[in-house]
Structures are given as structure tokens and as C-alpha cells.
CSV table of C-alpha atoms in Angstrom, one decimal:
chain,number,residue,atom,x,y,z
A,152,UNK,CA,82.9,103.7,107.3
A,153,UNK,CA,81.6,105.9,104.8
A,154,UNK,CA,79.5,104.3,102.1
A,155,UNK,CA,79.8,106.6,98.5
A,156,UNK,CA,79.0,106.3,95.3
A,157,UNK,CA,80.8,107.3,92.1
A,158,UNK,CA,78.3,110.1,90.6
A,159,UNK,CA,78.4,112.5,87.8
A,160,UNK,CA,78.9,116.2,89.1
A,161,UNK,CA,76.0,116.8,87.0
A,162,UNK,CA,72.1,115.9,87.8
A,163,UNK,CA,71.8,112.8,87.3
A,164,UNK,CA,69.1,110.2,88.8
A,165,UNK,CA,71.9,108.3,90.4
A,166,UNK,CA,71.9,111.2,92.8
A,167,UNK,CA,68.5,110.5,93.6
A,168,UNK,CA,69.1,106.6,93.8
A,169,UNK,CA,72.3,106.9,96.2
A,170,UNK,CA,70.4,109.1,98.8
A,171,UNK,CA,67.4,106.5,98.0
A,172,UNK,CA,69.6,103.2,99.3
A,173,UNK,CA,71.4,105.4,101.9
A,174,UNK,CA,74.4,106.7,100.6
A,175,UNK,CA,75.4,109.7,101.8
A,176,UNK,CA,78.8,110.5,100.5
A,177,UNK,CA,79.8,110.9,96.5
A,178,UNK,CA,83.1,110.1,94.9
A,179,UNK,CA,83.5,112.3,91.5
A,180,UNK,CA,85.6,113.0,88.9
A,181,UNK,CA,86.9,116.5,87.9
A,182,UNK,CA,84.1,118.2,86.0
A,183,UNK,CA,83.4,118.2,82.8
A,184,UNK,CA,85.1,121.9,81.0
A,185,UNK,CA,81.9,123.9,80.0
A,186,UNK,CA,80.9,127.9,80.9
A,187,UNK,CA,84.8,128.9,79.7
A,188,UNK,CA,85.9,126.5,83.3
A,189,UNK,CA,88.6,124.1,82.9
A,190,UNK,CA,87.9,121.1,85.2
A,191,UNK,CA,90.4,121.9,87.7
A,192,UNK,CA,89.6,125.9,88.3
A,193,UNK,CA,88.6,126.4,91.6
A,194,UNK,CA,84.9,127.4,91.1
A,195,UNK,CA,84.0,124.2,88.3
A,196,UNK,CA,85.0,122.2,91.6
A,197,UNK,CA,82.8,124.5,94.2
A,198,UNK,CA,79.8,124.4,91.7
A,199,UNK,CA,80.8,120.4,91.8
A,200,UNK,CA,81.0,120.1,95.5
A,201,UNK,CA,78.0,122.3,96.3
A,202,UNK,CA,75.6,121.1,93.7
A,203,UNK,CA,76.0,117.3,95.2
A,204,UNK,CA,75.8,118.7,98.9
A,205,UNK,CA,72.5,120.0,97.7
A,206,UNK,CA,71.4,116.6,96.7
A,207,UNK,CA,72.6,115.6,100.2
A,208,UNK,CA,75.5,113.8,99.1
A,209,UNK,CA,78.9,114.7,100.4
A,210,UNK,CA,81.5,115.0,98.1
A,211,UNK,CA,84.8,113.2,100.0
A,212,UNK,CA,87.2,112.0,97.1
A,213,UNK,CA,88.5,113.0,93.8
A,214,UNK,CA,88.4,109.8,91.3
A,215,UNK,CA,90.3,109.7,88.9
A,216,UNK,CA,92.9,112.4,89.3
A,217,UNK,CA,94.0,115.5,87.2
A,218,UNK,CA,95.5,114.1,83.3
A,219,UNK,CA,98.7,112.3,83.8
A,220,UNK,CA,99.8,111.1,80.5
A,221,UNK,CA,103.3,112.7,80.3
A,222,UNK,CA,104.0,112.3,84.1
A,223,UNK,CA,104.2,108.5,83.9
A,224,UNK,CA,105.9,108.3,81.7
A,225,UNK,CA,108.8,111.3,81.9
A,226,UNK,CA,107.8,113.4,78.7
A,227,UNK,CA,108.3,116.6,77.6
A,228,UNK,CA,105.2,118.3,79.4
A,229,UNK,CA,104.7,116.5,82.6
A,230,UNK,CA,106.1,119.6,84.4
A,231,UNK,CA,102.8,121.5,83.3
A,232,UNK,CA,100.9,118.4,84.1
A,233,UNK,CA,101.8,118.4,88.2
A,234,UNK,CA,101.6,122.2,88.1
A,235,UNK,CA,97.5,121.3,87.1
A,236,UNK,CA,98.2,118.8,89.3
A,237,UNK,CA,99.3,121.0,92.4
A,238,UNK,CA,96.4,123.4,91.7
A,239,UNK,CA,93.5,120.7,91.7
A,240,UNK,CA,95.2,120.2,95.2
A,241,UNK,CA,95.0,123.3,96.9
A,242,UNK,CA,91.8,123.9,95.3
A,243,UNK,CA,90.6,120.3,97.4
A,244,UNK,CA,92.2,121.5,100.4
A,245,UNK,CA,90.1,124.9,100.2
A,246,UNK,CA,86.9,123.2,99.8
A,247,UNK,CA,87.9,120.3,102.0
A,248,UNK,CA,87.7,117.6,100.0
A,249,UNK,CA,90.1,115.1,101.7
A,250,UNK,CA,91.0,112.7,99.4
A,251,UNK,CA,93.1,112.3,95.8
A,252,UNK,CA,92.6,108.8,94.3
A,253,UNK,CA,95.4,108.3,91.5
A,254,UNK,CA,97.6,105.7,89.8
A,255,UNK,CA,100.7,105.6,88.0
A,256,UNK,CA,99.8,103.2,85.4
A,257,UNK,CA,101.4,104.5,82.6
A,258,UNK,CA,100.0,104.8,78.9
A,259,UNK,CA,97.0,102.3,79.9
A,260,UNK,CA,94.6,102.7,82.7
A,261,UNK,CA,92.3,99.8,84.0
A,262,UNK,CA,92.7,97.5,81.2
A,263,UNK,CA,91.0,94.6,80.0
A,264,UNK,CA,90.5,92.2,77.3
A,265,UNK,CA,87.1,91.7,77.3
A,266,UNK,CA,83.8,93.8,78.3
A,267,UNK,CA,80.9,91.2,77.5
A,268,UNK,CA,82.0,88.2,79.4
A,269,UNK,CA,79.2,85.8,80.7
A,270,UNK,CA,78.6,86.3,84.3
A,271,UNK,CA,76.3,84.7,86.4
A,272,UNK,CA,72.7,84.8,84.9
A,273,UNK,CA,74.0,86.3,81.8
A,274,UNK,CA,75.4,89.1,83.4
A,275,UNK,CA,77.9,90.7,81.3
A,276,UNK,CA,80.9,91.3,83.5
A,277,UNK,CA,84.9,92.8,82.7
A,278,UNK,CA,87.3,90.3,82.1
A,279,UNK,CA,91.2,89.8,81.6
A,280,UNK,CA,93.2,87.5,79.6
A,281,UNK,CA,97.3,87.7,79.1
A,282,UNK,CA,97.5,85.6,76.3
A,283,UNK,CA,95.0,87.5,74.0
A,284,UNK,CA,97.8,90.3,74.6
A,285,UNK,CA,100.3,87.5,72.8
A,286,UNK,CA,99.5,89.4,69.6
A,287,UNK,CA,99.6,92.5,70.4
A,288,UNK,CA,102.0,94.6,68.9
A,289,UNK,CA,105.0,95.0,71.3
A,290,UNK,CA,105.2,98.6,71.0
A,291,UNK,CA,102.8,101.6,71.2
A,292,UNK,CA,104.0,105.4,70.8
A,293,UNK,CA,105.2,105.4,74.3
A,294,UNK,CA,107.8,103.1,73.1
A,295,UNK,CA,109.7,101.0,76.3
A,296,UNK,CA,109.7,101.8,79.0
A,297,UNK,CA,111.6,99.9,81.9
A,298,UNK,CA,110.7,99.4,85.9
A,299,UNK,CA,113.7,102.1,86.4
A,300,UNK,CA,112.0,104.3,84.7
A,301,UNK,CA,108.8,104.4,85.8
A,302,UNK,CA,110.2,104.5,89.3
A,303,UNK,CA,112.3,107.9,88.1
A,304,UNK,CA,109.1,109.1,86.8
A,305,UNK,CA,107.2,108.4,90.4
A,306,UNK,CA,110.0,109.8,92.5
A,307,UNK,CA,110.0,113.0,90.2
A,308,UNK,CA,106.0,113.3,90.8
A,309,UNK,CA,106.0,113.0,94.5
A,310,UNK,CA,108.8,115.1,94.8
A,311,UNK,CA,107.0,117.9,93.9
A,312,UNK,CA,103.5,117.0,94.6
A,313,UNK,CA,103.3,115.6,98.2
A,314,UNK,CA,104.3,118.6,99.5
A,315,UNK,CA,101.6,120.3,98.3
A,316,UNK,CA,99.2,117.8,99.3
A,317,UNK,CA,100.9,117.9,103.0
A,318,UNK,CA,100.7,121.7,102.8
A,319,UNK,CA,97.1,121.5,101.8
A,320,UNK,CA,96.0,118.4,103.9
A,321,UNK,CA,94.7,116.2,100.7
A,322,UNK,CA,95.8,112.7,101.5
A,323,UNK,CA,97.3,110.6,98.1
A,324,UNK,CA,95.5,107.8,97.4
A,325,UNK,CA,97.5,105.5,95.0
A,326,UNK,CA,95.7,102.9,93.3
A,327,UNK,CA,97.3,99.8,92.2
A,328,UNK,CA,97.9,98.6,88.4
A,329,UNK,CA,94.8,97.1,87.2
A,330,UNK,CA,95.8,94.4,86.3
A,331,UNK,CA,98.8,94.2,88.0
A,332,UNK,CA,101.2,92.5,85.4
A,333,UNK,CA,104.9,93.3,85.3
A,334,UNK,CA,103.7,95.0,81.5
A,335,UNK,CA,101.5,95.9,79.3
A,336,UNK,CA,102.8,96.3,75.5
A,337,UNK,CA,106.7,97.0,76.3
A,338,UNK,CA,105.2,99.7,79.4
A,339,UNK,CA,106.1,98.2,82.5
A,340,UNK,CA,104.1,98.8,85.6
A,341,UNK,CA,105.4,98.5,88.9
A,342,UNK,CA,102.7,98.9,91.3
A,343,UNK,CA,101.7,94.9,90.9
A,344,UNK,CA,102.7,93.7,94.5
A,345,UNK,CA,102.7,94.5,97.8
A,346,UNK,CA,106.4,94.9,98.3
A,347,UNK,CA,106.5,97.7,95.5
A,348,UNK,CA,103.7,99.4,97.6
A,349,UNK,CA,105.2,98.8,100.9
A,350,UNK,CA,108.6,100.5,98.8
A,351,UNK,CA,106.9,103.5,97.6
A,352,UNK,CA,104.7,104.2,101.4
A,353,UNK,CA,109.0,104.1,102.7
A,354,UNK,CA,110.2,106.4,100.0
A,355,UNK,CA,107.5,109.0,101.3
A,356,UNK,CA,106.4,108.5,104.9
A,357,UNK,CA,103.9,110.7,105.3
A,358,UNK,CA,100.5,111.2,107.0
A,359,UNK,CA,99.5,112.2,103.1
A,360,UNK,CA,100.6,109.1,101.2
A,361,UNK,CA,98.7,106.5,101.4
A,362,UNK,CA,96.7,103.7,98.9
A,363,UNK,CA,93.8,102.8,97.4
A,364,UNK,CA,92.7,99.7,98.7
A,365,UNK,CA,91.4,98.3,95.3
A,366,UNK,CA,90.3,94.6,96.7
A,367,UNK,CA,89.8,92.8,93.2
A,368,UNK,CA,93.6,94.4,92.3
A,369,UNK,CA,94.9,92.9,95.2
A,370,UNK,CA,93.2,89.7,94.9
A,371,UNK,CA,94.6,89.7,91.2
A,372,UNK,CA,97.9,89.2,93.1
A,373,UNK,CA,96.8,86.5,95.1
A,374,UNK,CA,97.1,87.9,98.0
A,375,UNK,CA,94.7,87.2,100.9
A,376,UNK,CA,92.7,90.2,101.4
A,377,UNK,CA,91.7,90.4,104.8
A,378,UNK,CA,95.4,90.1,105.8
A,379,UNK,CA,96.5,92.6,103.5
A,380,UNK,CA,93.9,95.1,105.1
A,381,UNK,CA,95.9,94.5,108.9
A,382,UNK,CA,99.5,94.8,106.7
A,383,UNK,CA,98.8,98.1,105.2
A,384,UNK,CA,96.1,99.4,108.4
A,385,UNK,CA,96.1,103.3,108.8
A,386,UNK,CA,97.8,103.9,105.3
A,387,UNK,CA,94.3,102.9,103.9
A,388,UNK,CA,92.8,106.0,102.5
A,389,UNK,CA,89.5,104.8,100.4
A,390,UNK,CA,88.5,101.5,99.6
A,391,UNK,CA,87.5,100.1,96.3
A,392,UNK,CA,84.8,97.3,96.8
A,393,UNK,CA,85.1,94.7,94.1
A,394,UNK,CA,86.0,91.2,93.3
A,395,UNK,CA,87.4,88.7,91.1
A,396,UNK,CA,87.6,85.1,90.2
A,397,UNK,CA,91.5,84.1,88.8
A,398,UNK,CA,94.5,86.1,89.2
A,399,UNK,CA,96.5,88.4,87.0
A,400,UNK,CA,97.2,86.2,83.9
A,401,UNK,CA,93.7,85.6,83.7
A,402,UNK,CA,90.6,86.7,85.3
A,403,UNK,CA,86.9,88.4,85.4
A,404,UNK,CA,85.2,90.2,87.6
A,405,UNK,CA,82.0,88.8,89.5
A,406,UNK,CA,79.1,89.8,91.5
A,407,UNK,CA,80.2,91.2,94.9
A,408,UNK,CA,79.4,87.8,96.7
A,409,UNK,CA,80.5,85.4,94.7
A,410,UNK,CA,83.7,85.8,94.1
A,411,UNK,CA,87.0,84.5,95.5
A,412,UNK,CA,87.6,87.0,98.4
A,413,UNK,CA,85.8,86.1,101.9
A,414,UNK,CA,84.0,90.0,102.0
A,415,UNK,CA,82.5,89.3,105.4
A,416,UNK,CA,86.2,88.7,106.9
A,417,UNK,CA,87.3,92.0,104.7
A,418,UNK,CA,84.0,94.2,107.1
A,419,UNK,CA,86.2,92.6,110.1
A,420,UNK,CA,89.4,93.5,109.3
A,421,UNK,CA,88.7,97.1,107.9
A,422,UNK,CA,86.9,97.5,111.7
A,423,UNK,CA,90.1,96.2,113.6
A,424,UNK,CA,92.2,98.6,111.9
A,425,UNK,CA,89.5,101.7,112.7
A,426,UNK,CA,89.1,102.7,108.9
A,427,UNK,CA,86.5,105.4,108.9
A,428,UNK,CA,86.8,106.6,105.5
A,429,UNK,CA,85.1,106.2,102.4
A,430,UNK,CA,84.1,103.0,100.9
A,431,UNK,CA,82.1,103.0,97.4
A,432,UNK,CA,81.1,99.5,95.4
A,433,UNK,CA,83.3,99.4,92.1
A,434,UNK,CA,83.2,97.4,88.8
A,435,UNK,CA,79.9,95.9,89.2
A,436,UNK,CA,78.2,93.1,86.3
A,437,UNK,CA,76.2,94.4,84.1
A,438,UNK,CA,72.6,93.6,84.6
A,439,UNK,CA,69.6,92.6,82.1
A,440,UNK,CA,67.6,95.5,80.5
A,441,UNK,CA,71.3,97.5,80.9
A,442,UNK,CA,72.3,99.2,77.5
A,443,UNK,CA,76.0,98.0,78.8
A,444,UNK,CA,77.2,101.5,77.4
A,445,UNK,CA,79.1,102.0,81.0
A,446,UNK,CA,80.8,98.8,81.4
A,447,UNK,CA,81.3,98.3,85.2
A,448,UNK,CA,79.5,101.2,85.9
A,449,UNK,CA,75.4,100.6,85.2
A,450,UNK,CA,73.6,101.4,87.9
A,451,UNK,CA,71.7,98.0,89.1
A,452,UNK,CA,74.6,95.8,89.6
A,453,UNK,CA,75.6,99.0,91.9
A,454,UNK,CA,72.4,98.7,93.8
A,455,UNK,CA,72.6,95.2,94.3
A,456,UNK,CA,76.4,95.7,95.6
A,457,UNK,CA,75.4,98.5,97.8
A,458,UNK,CA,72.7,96.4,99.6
A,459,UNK,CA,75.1,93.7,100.2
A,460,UNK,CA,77.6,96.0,101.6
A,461,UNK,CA,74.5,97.4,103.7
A,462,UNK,CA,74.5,94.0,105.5
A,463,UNK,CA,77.8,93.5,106.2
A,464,UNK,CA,78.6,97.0,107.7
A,465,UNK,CA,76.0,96.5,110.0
A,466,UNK,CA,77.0,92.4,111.4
């Protein structure tokens, strides 16, 4: 497996930190638009690629993916959207960078009800709670949108877009709905169970689609983990390492060994199934002395994760 971080494509001293713990492989996000280059032109993601690879850090997948907005959710629009799309592809496959992660959450991302929940220590950790979303108001300006829909809107993405990624050998990574409850203000989202993902891997069989394996969205489903690794086995592009205590309704995010998934049993089964591609610690607490500016994403909760995933690749 290959242990990555999620670094700026900028200098930053998590560069230096990374290579410091061992890491040798970055997961990014598009760069930032400055010297007249939008993020997805060709030479914002060589600059990118080649300013990490001078740090010593490969860079193997794209995280998040190119805007979205209109895609998911079928407005006027989207067709410019997958054409960006399509070109942040074949500028991947040029520089070989082998993996897209995406999602199809539509109007929300990863979405939570609380950033400052009390972890362990004090740690302040992400944290989800349906019934705080009781008084919500039903409706956002993306109006309703039904199951039916959203699955039009998928099919009409992948139509065009897989090919491209086949053409251009950039695998798909689809990540699932964080959390994964059948809504989220009238929205629904449909990648909250593993028979929607086993649906959508059959609509498109190909070497190209495949998923994120997000283990604290999984475990929001109450799924055992370890299993699910052996049920979804090759079409296991990247891996998200996280955890969780709860389920979908209601849950928070923990330290990467305490929480409700058996993580030495997950090291087993990604092994059985011969997964050699990248892993990167996600959503860790964050720690004291943190400014907490970057929930999830402060950098010592990171280190801690990344030692403890140290000592289980190697058992």
C-alpha cells in the first residue's frame, strides 16, 4: 500500500513533515487559479505534480474533483462542467496521475452538525446529529430533488465521462455520501448503502470505475468493514482511513484507534484482496495548541494517525 497525505500544491511544512514520518506519496486538490492558470489547465497541474515530486512526494490522486455543482444536480450548465471535467482528465492521464477521487453528493459535501465536539482528552473532533437537521428549513435553492433524479443526473455524468477516463487511463474513484442519509434538506442522496454502490459498479463495469473506500462512511452504515473490503476487493481505488463511533443518524468522529471499526482486521483484509494503492489518514481530532481553523485537517492528529497506520502496515 501506498501511505499519502493530503498536501497543499503549495510549500507548505506538511511537505516537509510527510517525508519526515515516511510518506512518500501526496494526495492534492486542483490548484489554486493564480499566474492567469485556471486550476485545471494542463501546466497549473505539471507545476503541481512537479513541485511535490521535488519535495519527494509523489503526487497519485486528485481529491476533491473538478466543481460539480450543476452536474448533480441536472442544471442548466453541467454540460460545461464535465467538459472541465473531461479536460482535468486527459490532463491526469498525460502526467500520470492515476486516480480521480469524486462524489455525487449533490448541493452539500461532507456535512456535519458540529465541528467542536469533545473527543477524547479534549480533542475537538467532527460530529453528526439528524435531529438538529429537524429545524432546518426543508428546502434550499436546489429545491427537491428525488432518488430518480439524482440517478438521471449520475447516468448522464458517466455517460460522457468514463469514457474519457478509460481513454485516458484515470481510474474513478467515487466516494460515498458523508453521511450517508437517504437526504439532506429535500436533496436526496443515493450513495448511502452498499447495494446503491454495488448498482452503480453494474451500470458501468469497467476497469475505470471504481470507489473510494471511505471507512468511517461505511461504518456510518453499519456495515462491518473488514467484510466490506473482501465484497468490493479489486474495485477499491484509494482508501480513506478514518473512523467513527454511532451510525448515520448520529455520530462523531474519533481518534484512529478508538473507534468502532477493528483497523487491525481492515490491514488484513486490504492484504488479502492485494490492494496496492494509495491509502492517506482522513478526518483526524483536532489536537491541543491547534488553532482548529482546519477542522479534520490539523496536522498532529495526522501525525499521530500516520504512526498508527505505520504499525499496522508492517504486522
Amino acid at each position: 500500500m501506498k501511505l499519502a497525505w493530503y498536501l497543499p500544491t503549495l510549500p507548505s511544512v506538511k511537505w516537509k513533515i510527510a517525508t519526515q514520518l515516511g510518506v512518500e506519496y501526496a494526495v492534492a486538490a486542483l490548484p489554486a487559479e493564480r499566474y492567469y492558470m485556471k486550476p485545471w489547465d494542463f501546466k497549473a497541474l505539471l507545476y503541481a505534480k512537479e513541485s511535490l515530486n521535488d519535495a519527494g512526494l509523489k503526487l497519485e490522486v486528485i481529491e476533491p474533483a473538478p466543481p460539480h455543482y450543476k452536474i448533480k444536480l441536472g442544471l442548466p450548465g453541467r454540460d460545461e462542467e464535465i467538459e472541465i471535467f473531461k479536460q482535468v482528465l486527459r490532463n491526469m492521464g498525460a502526467l500520470d496521475i492515476p486516480v480521480l477521487c469524486y462524489n455525487f453528493m449533490p448541493q452539500s459535501g461532507w456535512y456535519r452538525t458540529s465541528f467542536a465536539k469533545k473527543g477524547r482528552g479534549g480533542a475537538l473532533v467532527t460530529a453528526f446529529d439528524s435531529k438538529l437537521m429537524q429545524a432546518a428549513p426543508q428546502l434550499t435553492e436546489a429545491g427537491t430533488q428525488t432518488d430518480i433524479q439524482i440517478w438521471d443526473n449520475y447516468k448522464y455524468f458517466m455517460d460522457k465521462v468514463l469514457p474519457v477516463a478509460e481513454a485516458c487511463k484515470v481510474k474513478l474513484a467515487l466516494h460515498p455520501d458523508d453521511p450517508p442519509v437517504p437526504s439532506l434538506q429535500g436533496v436526496s442522496r443515493i450513495f448511502i448503502n452498499v447495494e446503491n454502490f454495488d448498482k452503480a459498479l453494474e451500470l458501468y463495469p469497467s476497469d475505470y470505475n471504481g470507489i473510494t473506500f471511505c471507512q468511517g462512511s461505511f461504518a456510518a452504515m453499519n456495515e462491518d468493514i473488514p467484510s466490506l473490503i473482501r465484497h468490493f476487493g479489486r474495485k477499491i481505488f484509494f482508501v480513506h482511513f478514518r473512523d467513527i463511533r454511532g451510525d448515520a443518524d448520529a455520530f462523531e468522529e474519533t481518534f484512529h484507534d478508538e473507534g468502532q471499526t477493528d483497523m487491525k482486521a481492515c490491514m488484513r483484509a486490504y492484504k488479502e484482496i492485494g490492494f496496492d494503492g494509495v491509502i492517506r489518514t482522513d478526518h483526524a481530532p483536532v489536537m491541543a495548541g491547534e488553532s482548529g481553523e482546519n477542522p479534520a485537517y490539523e496536522m498532529l492528529g495526522h501525525i499521530f494517525a500516520t504512526g498508527y497506520l505505520k504499525g499496522l502496515l508492517e504486522e
